[in-house]
Tab-separated table of C-alpha atoms in Angstrom:
chain	number	residue	atom	x	y	z
A	28	MET	CA	31.063	52.805	15.080
A	29	ASP	CA	33.115	55.890	15.911
A	30	THR	CA	34.743	57.303	12.778
A	31	GLU	CA	35.122	60.888	13.978
A	32	ALA	CA	38.695	60.249	15.095
A	33	ILE	CA	39.754	59.625	11.495
A	34	PRO	CA	39.996	62.908	9.547
A	35	ASP	CA	38.454	63.363	6.082
A	36	LEU	CA	36.914	59.907	6.070
A	37	PRO	CA	35.044	59.541	2.783
A	38	GLU	CA	31.527	58.189	2.532
A	39	VAL	CA	31.464	54.624	3.793
A	40	ASP	CA	30.157	53.404	0.416
A	41	GLU	CA	33.469	54.445	-1.118
A	42	LEU	CA	35.312	52.120	1.248
A	43	SER	CA	34.696	48.538	2.333
A	44	THR	CA	32.084	49.081	5.057
A	45	TRP	CA	33.155	45.994	6.980
A	46	LEU	CA	36.808	47.115	7.021
A	47	VAL	CA	35.875	50.512	8.439
A	48	HIS	CA	33.968	48.750	11.209
A	49	GLU	CA	36.760	46.235	11.796
A	50	LEU	CA	39.618	48.752	12.113
A	51	HIS	CA	37.891	52.027	13.014
A	52	ASP	CA	39.580	52.322	16.431
A	53	MET	CA	43.120	51.635	15.255
A	54	ALA	CA	45.911	53.792	16.617
A	55	LEU	CA	48.949	53.895	14.328
A	56	GLY	CA	50.102	57.124	15.976
A	57	ASP	CA	49.095	59.441	13.102
A	58	LYS	CA	45.456	60.052	12.118
A	59	ARG	CA	46.435	60.624	8.481
A	60	LEU	CA	48.150	57.241	8.550
A	61	ASP	CA	44.982	55.682	10.012
A	62	ARG	CA	43.024	57.170	7.125
A	63	ARG	CA	45.524	55.894	4.580
A	64	LEU	CA	45.381	52.370	6.022
A	65	LEU	CA	41.586	52.319	5.698
A	66	ASP	CA	41.749	53.646	2.160
A	67	THR	CA	44.493	51.249	1.024
A	68	GLY	CA	42.954	48.339	2.923
A	69	ALA	CA	39.592	48.927	1.243
A	70	LYS	CA	41.202	48.862	-2.209
A	71	LEU	CA	43.117	45.650	-1.436
A	72	ALA	CA	40.044	44.012	0.125
A	73	ALA	CA	37.994	44.853	-2.965
A	74	ARG	CA	40.493	43.084	-5.262
A	75	PRO	CA	42.396	40.663	-3.014
A	76	SER	CA	43.921	38.619	-5.857
A	77	VAL	CA	45.613	41.464	-7.724
A	78	SER	CA	48.834	43.358	-7.073
A	79	ILE	CA	49.045	46.631	-5.159
A	80	ASN	CA	49.508	48.482	-8.467
A	81	GLN	CA	46.320	46.967	-9.925
A	82	ALA	CA	44.253	47.489	-6.759
A	83	CYS	CA	45.117	51.178	-6.445
A	84	ALA	CA	43.353	53.802	-8.577
A	85	ASP	CA	46.453	55.565	-9.912
A	86	TRP	CA	50.187	56.074	-9.436
A	87	ALA	CA	49.675	58.493	-6.554
A	88	ASP	CA	47.561	55.916	-4.693
A	89	THR	CA	50.115	53.217	-5.438
A	90	LYS	CA	53.001	55.291	-4.047
A	91	ALA	CA	50.922	56.106	-0.968
A	92	ALA	CA	50.297	52.383	-0.384
A	93	TYR	CA	54.000	51.550	-0.570
A	94	ARG	CA	54.800	54.453	1.779
A	95	LEU	CA	52.140	53.152	4.179
A	96	PHE	CA	53.826	49.762	4.524
A	97	ASP	CA	57.264	51.412	4.709
A	98	ASN	CA	56.253	53.691	7.602
A	99	ALA	CA	57.744	52.621	10.943
A	100	LYS	CA	54.438	53.466	12.668
A	101	THR	CA	52.536	50.944	10.532
A	102	THR	CA	53.226	47.797	12.514
A	103	ALA	CA	51.581	44.399	12.277
A	104	GLU	CA	50.673	44.526	15.984
A	105	LYS	CA	48.817	47.830	15.622
A	106	ILE	CA	46.882	46.563	12.597
A	107	ARG	CA	45.820	43.351	14.329
A	108	ALA	CA	44.876	45.023	17.642
A	109	PRO	CA	41.443	46.408	16.579
A	110	HIS	CA	40.654	43.130	14.800
A	111	TYR	CA	41.309	41.233	18.054
A	112	ARG	CA	38.804	43.553	19.764
A	113	ARG	CA	36.183	42.807	17.087
A	114	THR	CA	36.910	39.080	17.457
A	115	ARG	CA	36.248	39.359	21.188
A	116	GLU	CA	32.985	41.196	20.496
A	117	ARG	CA	31.853	38.468	18.100
A	118	ALA	CA	32.788	35.854	20.711
A	119	GLN	CA	30.418	37.324	23.307
A	120	GLY	CA	27.555	35.023	24.238
A	121	HIS	CA	29.230	31.777	23.140
A	122	LYS	CA	29.574	29.173	25.877
A	123	ARG	CA	32.266	27.196	24.080
A	124	LEU	CA	34.907	28.406	21.612
A	125	PHE	CA	37.730	26.713	19.713
A	126	ALA	CA	41.125	28.197	18.937
A	127	ILE	CA	42.616	26.364	15.958
A	128	GLN	CA	46.391	26.840	15.882
A	129	ASP	CA	48.590	26.110	12.876
A	130	THR	CA	51.795	27.205	11.147
A	131	THR	CA	52.237	28.049	7.491
A	132	TYR	CA	55.328	29.037	5.513
A	133	LEU	CA	55.287	31.897	3.020
A	134	ASN	CA	57.724	31.307	0.185
A	135	TYR	CA	59.446	34.391	-1.286
A	136	THR	CA	62.343	32.573	-2.945
A	137	HIS	CA	61.097	33.924	-6.292
A	138	HIS	CA	61.582	37.489	-4.934
A	139	PRO	CA	65.387	37.565	-4.470
A	140	SER	CA	65.350	41.359	-4.086
A	141	THR	CA	63.263	41.126	-0.896
A	142	LYS	CA	65.675	41.719	1.967
A	143	GLY	CA	65.672	40.090	5.394
A	144	LEU	CA	64.140	36.699	4.533
A	145	GLY	CA	65.103	33.517	6.359
A	146	PRO	CA	65.300	29.806	5.567
A	147	ILE	CA	62.112	27.735	5.269
A	148	GLY	CA	61.915	24.069	4.411
A	149	THR	CA	65.000	21.854	4.543
A	150	ALA	CA	68.610	22.890	3.984
A	151	GLN	CA	68.582	20.951	0.695
A	152	GLN	CA	65.546	22.857	-0.625
A	153	ASN	CA	67.287	26.215	-0.082
A	154	LEU	CA	64.018	28.183	0.171
A	155	SER	CA	63.643	31.695	1.609
A	156	GLY	CA	60.586	33.140	3.259
A	157	ILE	CA	58.647	33.909	6.408
A	158	VAL	CA	57.006	31.768	9.106
A	159	MET	CA	53.432	32.565	10.208
A	160	HIS	CA	51.657	30.955	13.177
A	161	THR	CA	47.974	31.803	13.579
A	162	SER	CA	45.249	31.062	16.108
A	163	LEU	CA	41.805	31.186	14.466
A	164	LEU	CA	38.814	31.458	16.813
A	165	MET	CA	35.799	29.377	15.815
A	166	THR	CA	32.352	28.578	17.141
A	167	GLU	CA	31.307	25.025	17.932
A	168	GLN	CA	29.461	24.980	14.588
A	169	GLY	CA	32.658	25.896	12.712
A	170	LEU	CA	32.095	29.600	11.966
A	171	PRO	CA	35.372	31.596	12.115
A	172	LEU	CA	34.978	34.649	14.356
A	173	GLY	CA	38.406	36.102	13.605
A	174	LEU	CA	42.049	35.821	14.558
A	175	ALA	CA	42.791	35.367	18.253
A	176	GLY	CA	46.566	35.461	17.907
A	177	GLN	CA	49.245	35.641	15.259
A	178	ALA	CA	53.024	35.704	15.100
A	179	ILE	CA	55.084	36.325	11.960
A	180	TRP	CA	58.850	35.954	12.060
A	181	VAL	CA	62.002	35.202	10.086
A	182	ARG	CA	64.223	32.297	10.990
A	183	PRO	CA	67.921	33.049	11.548
A	184	PRO	CA	70.257	32.119	8.669
A	185	THR	CA	72.144	29.785	11.025
A	186	MET	CA	69.084	27.680	11.856
A	187	HIS	CA	70.214	24.603	9.927
A	188	GLN	CA	73.661	24.644	11.537
A	189	ARG	CA	72.347	22.957	14.704
A	190	THR	CA	71.732	19.227	14.686
A	191	ALA	CA	68.314	17.812	15.540
A	192	ASP	CA	69.701	16.555	18.861
A	193	GLU	CA	71.078	20.006	19.740
A	194	ARG	CA	67.733	21.629	18.955
A	195	ARG	CA	65.905	19.044	21.061
A	196	LYS	CA	68.017	19.867	24.132
A	197	LEU	CA	67.241	23.588	24.028
A	198	PRO	CA	64.772	24.962	26.626
A	199	ILE	CA	61.288	25.538	25.238
A	200	GLU	CA	61.784	29.323	25.365
A	201	GLU	CA	64.589	29.040	22.785
A	202	LYS	CA	62.716	26.670	20.485
A	203	GLU	CA	60.397	27.633	17.658
A	204	SER	CA	57.806	25.360	19.271
A	205	SER	CA	57.284	28.027	21.946
A	206	LYS	CA	54.896	29.544	19.370
A	207	TRP	CA	52.189	27.175	20.660
A	208	LEU	CA	52.535	28.438	24.221
A	209	GLN	CA	52.630	32.098	23.190
A	210	ALA	CA	49.538	31.698	21.001
A	211	LEU	CA	47.691	30.032	23.874
A	212	GLN	CA	48.323	33.088	26.063
A	213	GLN	CA	47.358	35.467	23.240
A	214	THR	CA	44.094	33.636	22.672
A	215	GLN	CA	43.109	33.739	26.321
A	216	ALA	CA	43.317	37.541	26.224
A	217	VAL	CA	40.804	37.635	23.349
A	218	VAL	CA	38.257	35.076	24.553
A	219	PRO	CA	35.604	36.237	27.079
A	220	PRO	CA	36.314	34.649	30.487
A	221	GLU	CA	32.868	33.041	30.731
A	222	ALA	CA	33.457	30.904	27.594
A	223	GLN	CA	35.127	27.506	27.657
A	224	LEU	CA	38.189	27.751	25.417
A	225	ILE	CA	39.507	24.610	23.750
A	226	THR	CA	42.723	24.956	21.748
A	227	ILE	CA	43.160	22.436	18.921
A	228	GLY	CA	46.496	21.570	17.332
A	229	ASP	CA	47.986	18.949	15.042
A	230	SER	CA	50.757	16.516	15.991
A	231	GLU	CA	53.345	19.325	16.056
A	232	SER	CA	51.587	20.697	19.155
A	233	ASP	CA	52.161	17.502	21.187
A	234	LEU	CA	54.367	19.287	23.712
A	235	PHE	CA	54.418	18.380	27.387
A	236	GLU	CA	55.112	22.047	28.183
A	237	LEU	CA	51.897	23.029	26.367
A	238	PHE	CA	49.812	20.670	28.498
A	239	HIS	CA	51.516	22.021	31.603
A	240	GLN	CA	50.776	25.606	30.558
A	241	ALA	CA	47.133	24.770	29.827
A	242	ARG	CA	46.826	23.269	33.320
A	243	THR	CA	48.405	26.397	34.814
A	244	LEU	CA	46.090	28.728	32.854
A	245	GLU	CA	43.059	26.491	33.529
A	246	THR	CA	42.181	26.171	29.867
A	247	ASP	CA	41.550	23.116	27.673
A	248	LEU	CA	43.463	21.386	24.881
A	249	LEU	CA	42.767	18.836	22.163
A	250	VAL	CA	45.863	17.766	20.216
A	251	ARG	CA	46.877	14.890	18.014
A	252	ALA	CA	49.560	12.784	19.685
A	253	ALA	CA	52.970	12.475	18.062
A	254	GLN	CA	55.100	11.192	20.959
A	255	ASN	CA	54.815	7.616	22.205
A	256	ARG	CA	55.066	8.797	25.819
A	257	SER	CA	55.262	6.689	28.974
A	258	VAL	CA	51.911	6.003	30.660
A	259	CYS	CA	52.078	5.549	34.426
A	260	ALA	CA	48.372	5.095	35.274
A	261	PRO	CA	45.887	3.470	35.260
A	262	GLU	CA	48.016	1.116	33.110
A	263	VAL	CA	51.778	1.118	32.669
A	264	GLY	CA	53.399	1.108	29.249
A	265	ARG	CA	53.780	3.205	26.109
A	266	LEU	CA	50.855	5.330	24.989
A	267	TRP	CA	50.119	3.645	21.632
A	268	GLU	CA	50.382	0.135	23.070
A	269	VAL	CA	48.201	1.015	26.068
A	270	MET	CA	45.496	2.480	23.826
A	271	GLY	CA	45.676	-0.484	21.436
A	272	ARG	CA	44.772	-2.771	24.361
A	273	GLN	CA	41.578	-0.876	25.149
A	274	ALA	CA	38.262	-2.442	24.163
A	275	ALA	CA	36.598	-0.955	21.077
A	276	CYS	CA	33.606	1.120	22.145
A	277	GLY	CA	32.050	1.651	18.703
A	278	GLN	CA	32.534	2.490	15.063
A	279	LEU	CA	32.163	5.738	13.173
A	280	GLN	CA	32.133	7.092	9.616
A	281	VAL	CA	34.524	10.038	9.180
A	282	LEU	CA	35.383	12.181	6.169
A	283	VAL	CA	39.006	12.030	5.018
A	284	PRO	CA	39.812	15.336	3.215
A	285	ALA	CA	41.359	15.316	-0.247
A	286	ARG	CA	45.167	15.401	-0.154
A	287	LYS	CA	48.022	15.153	-2.676
A	288	GLY	CA	45.888	14.238	-5.655
A	289	LYS	CA	43.656	11.804	-3.757
A	290	PRO	CA	39.934	12.639	-3.548
A	291	LYS	CA	38.100	12.954	-0.256
A	292	ARG	CA	36.532	9.751	1.020
A	293	GLN	CA	34.516	8.245	3.855
A	294	ALA	CA	36.410	6.006	6.258
A	295	SER	CA	34.963	3.485	8.711
A	296	VAL	CA	36.951	3.732	11.936
A	297	THR	CA	37.023	1.918	15.270
A	298	VAL	CA	37.051	4.101	18.391
A	299	ARG	CA	38.763	3.400	21.711
A	300	PHE	CA	39.192	5.735	24.682
A	301	ALA	CA	40.697	5.728	28.169
A	302	PRO	CA	41.975	8.079	30.864
A	303	VAL	CA	45.778	8.132	30.946
A	304	SER	CA	48.403	9.728	33.119
A	305	LEU	CA	51.514	10.621	31.127
A	306	LYS	CA	54.930	10.731	32.761
A	307	ALA	CA	56.846	13.957	32.219
A	308	PRO	CA	59.983	13.742	30.036
A	309	ARG	CA	63.116	13.166	32.090
A	310	HIS	CA	64.426	16.744	31.687
A	311	LEU	CA	61.100	18.193	32.916
A	312	ARG	CA	60.322	15.936	35.871
A	313	LYS	CA	61.748	18.321	38.468
A	314	LYS	CA	59.447	21.132	37.293
A	315	MET	CA	56.350	19.257	36.080
A	316	GLY	CA	54.489	16.302	37.489
A	317	ASP	CA	52.577	13.556	35.714
A	318	MET	CA	49.882	14.777	33.338
A	319	PRO	CA	46.337	13.322	33.637
A	320	LEU	CA	44.612	13.379	30.229
A	321	TYR	CA	41.996	11.550	28.184
A	322	ALA	CA	43.046	9.658	25.073
A	323	VAL	CA	40.902	8.719	22.063
A	324	LEU	CA	42.264	6.292	19.465
A	325	VAL	CA	40.647	6.388	16.011
A	326	GLN	CA	41.761	3.576	13.670
A	327	GLU	CA	40.674	2.537	10.195
A	328	GLU	CA	40.626	-1.267	10.082
A	329	ALA	CA	40.130	-1.826	6.321
A	330	PRO	CA	41.408	1.114	4.255
A	331	PRO	CA	41.434	1.124	0.434
A	332	ALA	CA	44.441	-0.716	-0.986
A	333	GLU	CA	46.090	2.458	-2.319
A	334	ASP	CA	45.561	4.588	0.812
A	335	PRO	CA	47.298	4.462	4.203
A	336	PRO	CA	44.878	3.718	7.073
A	337	LEU	CA	43.449	6.669	8.950
A	338	CYS	CA	44.847	6.710	12.493
A	339	TRP	CA	44.434	9.506	15.020
A	340	LEU	CA	45.408	9.369	18.661
A	341	LEU	CA	43.876	12.415	20.311
A	342	LEU	CA	44.846	13.760	23.737
A	343	SER	CA	42.489	16.085	25.578
A	344	THR	CA	42.079	17.789	28.909
A	345	VAL	CA	38.285	17.548	28.459
A	346	PRO	CA	36.887	14.383	30.086
A	347	VAL	CA	35.865	11.400	27.939
A	348	HIS	CA	33.625	8.984	29.838
A	349	ARG	CA	31.525	7.372	27.093
A	350	PHE	CA	31.387	6.725	23.364
A	351	ALA	CA	29.354	9.895	22.726
A	352	ASP	CA	32.111	11.953	24.403
A	353	ALA	CA	34.739	10.321	22.180
A	354	VAL	CA	32.672	11.036	19.057
A	355	GLU	CA	32.369	14.673	20.113
A	356	ARG	CA	36.146	15.014	20.565
A	357	ILE	CA	36.662	13.511	17.092
A	358	ARG	CA	34.189	16.001	15.641
A	359	TRP	CA	36.014	18.841	17.399
A	360	TYR	CA	39.332	17.743	15.939
A	361	GLY	CA	37.694	17.742	12.512
A	362	LEU	CA	37.427	21.539	12.844
A	363	ARG	CA	41.211	21.760	12.574
A	364	TRP	CA	40.962	21.367	8.810
A	365	GLN	CA	39.355	24.813	8.632
A	366	ILE	CA	42.589	26.655	9.344
A	367	GLU	CA	44.204	24.948	6.364
A	368	VAL	CA	41.360	26.285	4.217
A	369	TYR	CA	42.026	29.716	5.743
A	370	HIS	CA	45.687	29.478	4.730
A	371	LYS	CA	44.563	28.518	1.224
A	372	VAL	CA	42.485	31.710	1.075
A	373	LEU	CA	45.485	33.734	2.251
A	374	LYS	CA	47.915	32.215	-0.263
A	375	SER	CA	45.755	31.390	-3.292
A	376	GLY	CA	42.931	33.908	-2.908
A	377	CYS	CA	44.926	36.875	-1.610
A	378	ARG	CA	48.172	35.739	-3.263
A	379	VAL	CA	50.335	37.196	-0.499
A	380	GLU	CA	53.398	35.306	-1.746
A	381	LYS	CA	53.309	37.434	-4.919
A	382	ALA	CA	53.829	40.728	-3.071
A	383	PRO	CA	56.939	42.439	-4.536
A	384	LEU	CA	57.801	44.410	-1.394
A	385	ALA	CA	61.417	45.365	-0.852
A	386	GLY	CA	61.922	43.971	2.631
A	387	VAL	CA	60.517	42.001	5.544
A	388	GLU	CA	59.716	45.219	7.437
A	389	ARG	CA	57.173	46.094	4.723
A	390	LEU	CA	55.858	42.552	4.451
A	391	MET	CA	54.930	42.280	8.148
A	392	PRO	CA	52.135	44.928	8.167
A	393	TYR	CA	51.061	43.877	4.663
A	394	LEU	CA	50.599	40.296	5.856
A	395	ALA	CA	48.758	41.419	8.991
A	396	LEU	CA	46.278	43.399	6.884
A	397	PHE	CA	45.752	40.561	4.428
A	398	SER	CA	45.316	38.085	7.285
A	399	ILE	CA	42.221	40.071	8.259
A	400	ILE	CA	41.014	40.320	4.637
A	401	ALA	CA	41.470	36.549	4.212
A	402	TRP	CA	39.455	35.906	7.393
A	403	ARG	CA	36.612	38.012	5.997
A	404	LEU	CA	36.548	36.086	2.709
A	405	PHE	CA	36.600	32.791	4.605
A	406	TRP	CA	33.894	33.944	7.034
A	407	MET	CA	31.626	35.026	4.180
A	408	THR	CA	31.947	31.555	2.625
A	409	LEU	CA	30.782	29.849	5.808
A	410	VAL	CA	28.229	32.335	7.164
A	411	ALA	CA	25.894	31.465	4.258
A	412	ARG	CA	25.901	27.858	5.489
A	413	HIS	CA	25.334	28.740	9.149
A	414	ALA	CA	22.863	31.619	8.780
A	415	PRO	CA	21.451	31.521	5.230
A	416	ASP	CA	18.160	33.245	6.086
A	417	VAL	CA	19.411	36.422	7.775
A	418	PRO	CA	19.333	39.683	5.768
A	419	CYS	CA	22.297	40.150	3.430
A	420	THR	CA	23.129	43.470	5.120
A	421	LEU	CA	25.168	41.251	7.471
A	422	VAL	CA	27.737	40.818	4.686
A	423	LEU	CA	27.098	43.554	2.084
A	424	ALA	CA	26.675	47.310	2.065
A	425	GLU	CA	23.392	48.603	0.610
A	426	HIS	CA	24.876	49.672	-2.723
A	427	GLU	CA	26.586	46.272	-3.041
A	428	TRP	CA	23.473	44.149	-2.625
A	429	ARG	CA	21.410	46.485	-4.815
A	430	ALA	CA	24.007	46.330	-7.605
A	431	LEU	CA	24.254	42.556	-7.239
A	432	TYR	CA	20.485	42.099	-7.375
A	433	ALA	CA	20.111	44.303	-10.461
A	434	PHE	CA	22.993	42.599	-12.276
A	435	HIS	CA	21.876	39.060	-11.431
A	436	HIS	CA	18.218	39.648	-12.342
A	437	LYS	CA	19.027	41.983	-15.263
A	438	THR	CA	16.614	44.607	-13.987
A	439	GLN	CA	16.581	48.166	-12.695
A	440	GLN	CA	13.784	47.386	-10.233
A	441	VAL	CA	15.413	46.575	-6.911
A	442	PRO	CA	13.211	45.469	-3.957
A	443	ALA	CA	13.019	47.556	-0.815
A	444	ARG	CA	13.626	44.463	1.338
A	445	PRO	CA	17.158	43.066	1.036
A	446	PRO	CA	17.594	39.412	0.027
A	447	THR	CA	19.067	36.825	2.380
A	448	VAL	CA	22.717	35.969	2.970
A	449	GLY	CA	22.209	32.590	1.330
A	450	GLN	CA	20.848	34.214	-1.828
A	451	VAL	CA	23.551	36.857	-2.265
A	452	VAL	CA	26.423	34.472	-1.541
A	453	LEU	CA	25.078	32.153	-4.249
A	454	TRP	CA	24.853	35.086	-6.697
A	455	ILE	CA	28.421	36.157	-5.863
A	456	ALA	CA	29.612	32.591	-6.379
A	457	ARG	CA	27.916	32.503	-9.778
A	458	LEU	CA	29.855	35.638	-10.711
A	459	GLY	CA	32.956	33.585	-9.933
A	460	GLY	CA	31.938	30.682	-12.170
A	461	PHE	CA	29.853	28.561	-9.782
A	462	LEU	CA	27.291	26.559	-11.779
A	463	ALA	CA	24.875	25.885	-8.883
A	464	ARG	CA	23.951	22.409	-10.102
A	465	LYS	CA	22.201	20.073	-7.680
A	466	SER	CA	25.321	17.933	-7.407
A	467	ASP	CA	27.688	20.865	-6.777
A	468	GLY	CA	27.032	21.382	-3.065
A	469	PRO	CA	27.578	24.792	-1.437
A	470	PRO	CA	30.018	27.215	-3.130
A	471	GLY	CA	33.590	27.220	-1.911
A	472	VAL	CA	36.127	29.936	-1.262
A	473	THR	CA	37.671	29.931	-4.750
A	474	VAL	CA	34.509	30.893	-6.655
A	475	LEU	CA	33.621	33.387	-3.938
A	476	TRP	CA	36.857	35.381	-4.098
A	477	ARG	CA	36.588	35.428	-7.898
A	478	GLY	CA	32.992	36.596	-7.679
A	479	TRP	CA	33.811	39.175	-5.016
A	480	GLN	CA	36.224	40.947	-7.350
A	481	ARG	CA	33.597	41.113	-10.080
A	482	LEU	CA	31.042	42.415	-7.584
A	483	THR	CA	33.406	45.229	-6.630
A	484	ASP	CA	33.442	46.517	-10.216
A	485	ILE	CA	29.671	46.076	-10.547
A	486	ALA	CA	29.037	47.960	-7.296
A	487	SER	CA	31.402	50.777	-8.321
A	488	ALA	CA	29.495	51.206	-11.579
A	489	TRP	CA	26.213	51.202	-9.634
A	490	LEU	CA	27.441	54.131	-7.514
A	491	VAL	CA	28.292	56.099	-10.649
A	492	PHE	CA	24.768	55.774	-12.025
A	493	HIS	CA	22.978	55.923	-8.651
A	494	PRO	CA	24.911	58.537	-6.659
A	495	SER	CA	22.049	59.044	-4.206
């Protein structure tokens, strides 16, 4: 890691080591500004749930942080650029990668003094905020490698003045749904060319233009169908009816995540699949031909009385020739839930909607920085499940794991050999209130971000008493 380009960089132990590695080659256009971003970013990463005032050491540091986000050179694009490079480095060697795309809305209605916000939600809700669309790169096992693309924007105040029909007739370039196409191009620039890239999206991503772009770029898609499109081959009819006529090829048990007060549950589903050729919408037929895809219909036949039946119709560019292929596509789509957990970390763990910044121009770089911090918290939660036996130096600096070991074991005798990732993540979770009972399962993101903040204070005290 080259840190010579950043003047007066303090000892790495005084900063978040991982953040220095992640952003060390940034180029904001002023080396002092680069140094300030690392310093401020380290303080925010150490205490992601608190305000800027609480995270900074004193009033001078606090003013410097606000000036950092107010500086025209501190742009969201420049902050994300080195992180994209690290994401690409982590992606090396993987034969297959998944880009999970999703949109979230950041609500700043409770900050009326923040200037430049736009409408979110419906016209009746009268909410103000920012729209964020993120592409999160993941391994086939579900480990997040980093962001592969992100766009943050403000909707125009006149957005709700157009009718739904008027918005539908706009070209894709003038629609907000173009975010899916732009993110697909962004992701391709991050992923190594030798890896198979499969972009996954929910029903909002069921856009004929997106399938056309994926065919043009020679990349793969897996999306949940929303449109009952016309099928022209090998059968003729509407998509849902055509798939309903296919013979069931097997049954499967799938996990339905908890939603809106309902606990997670197992669902028994029937699986059907078939190749389909979708006819282009009438206004696109001159530019785009029929679209050959593979469809997988997942239906719950006997849901609980109080729950709606689970029903997914998945469309993919990746061939499905047998039941095992269909099961694999269903498992891939199950990864999509991870980006919703990531957004939970960003909103609840990092509390970005609480930021009292004066305007959107300051919020953009702030959100870009916290998007990287939130990825790190999320990654640390999952890496313990994927690689529990590797040395903890993968996730902690030396003074951090030594302080954690001494605090957890209530001893001053720290071993020369570092513990494993699985061990330290469990100890951090216990700092955050995790009970580690047999029935508890692995720790989640909430207890980890609570524990991480406590570890920061413990590690700072360790440095005071062990300066060597």
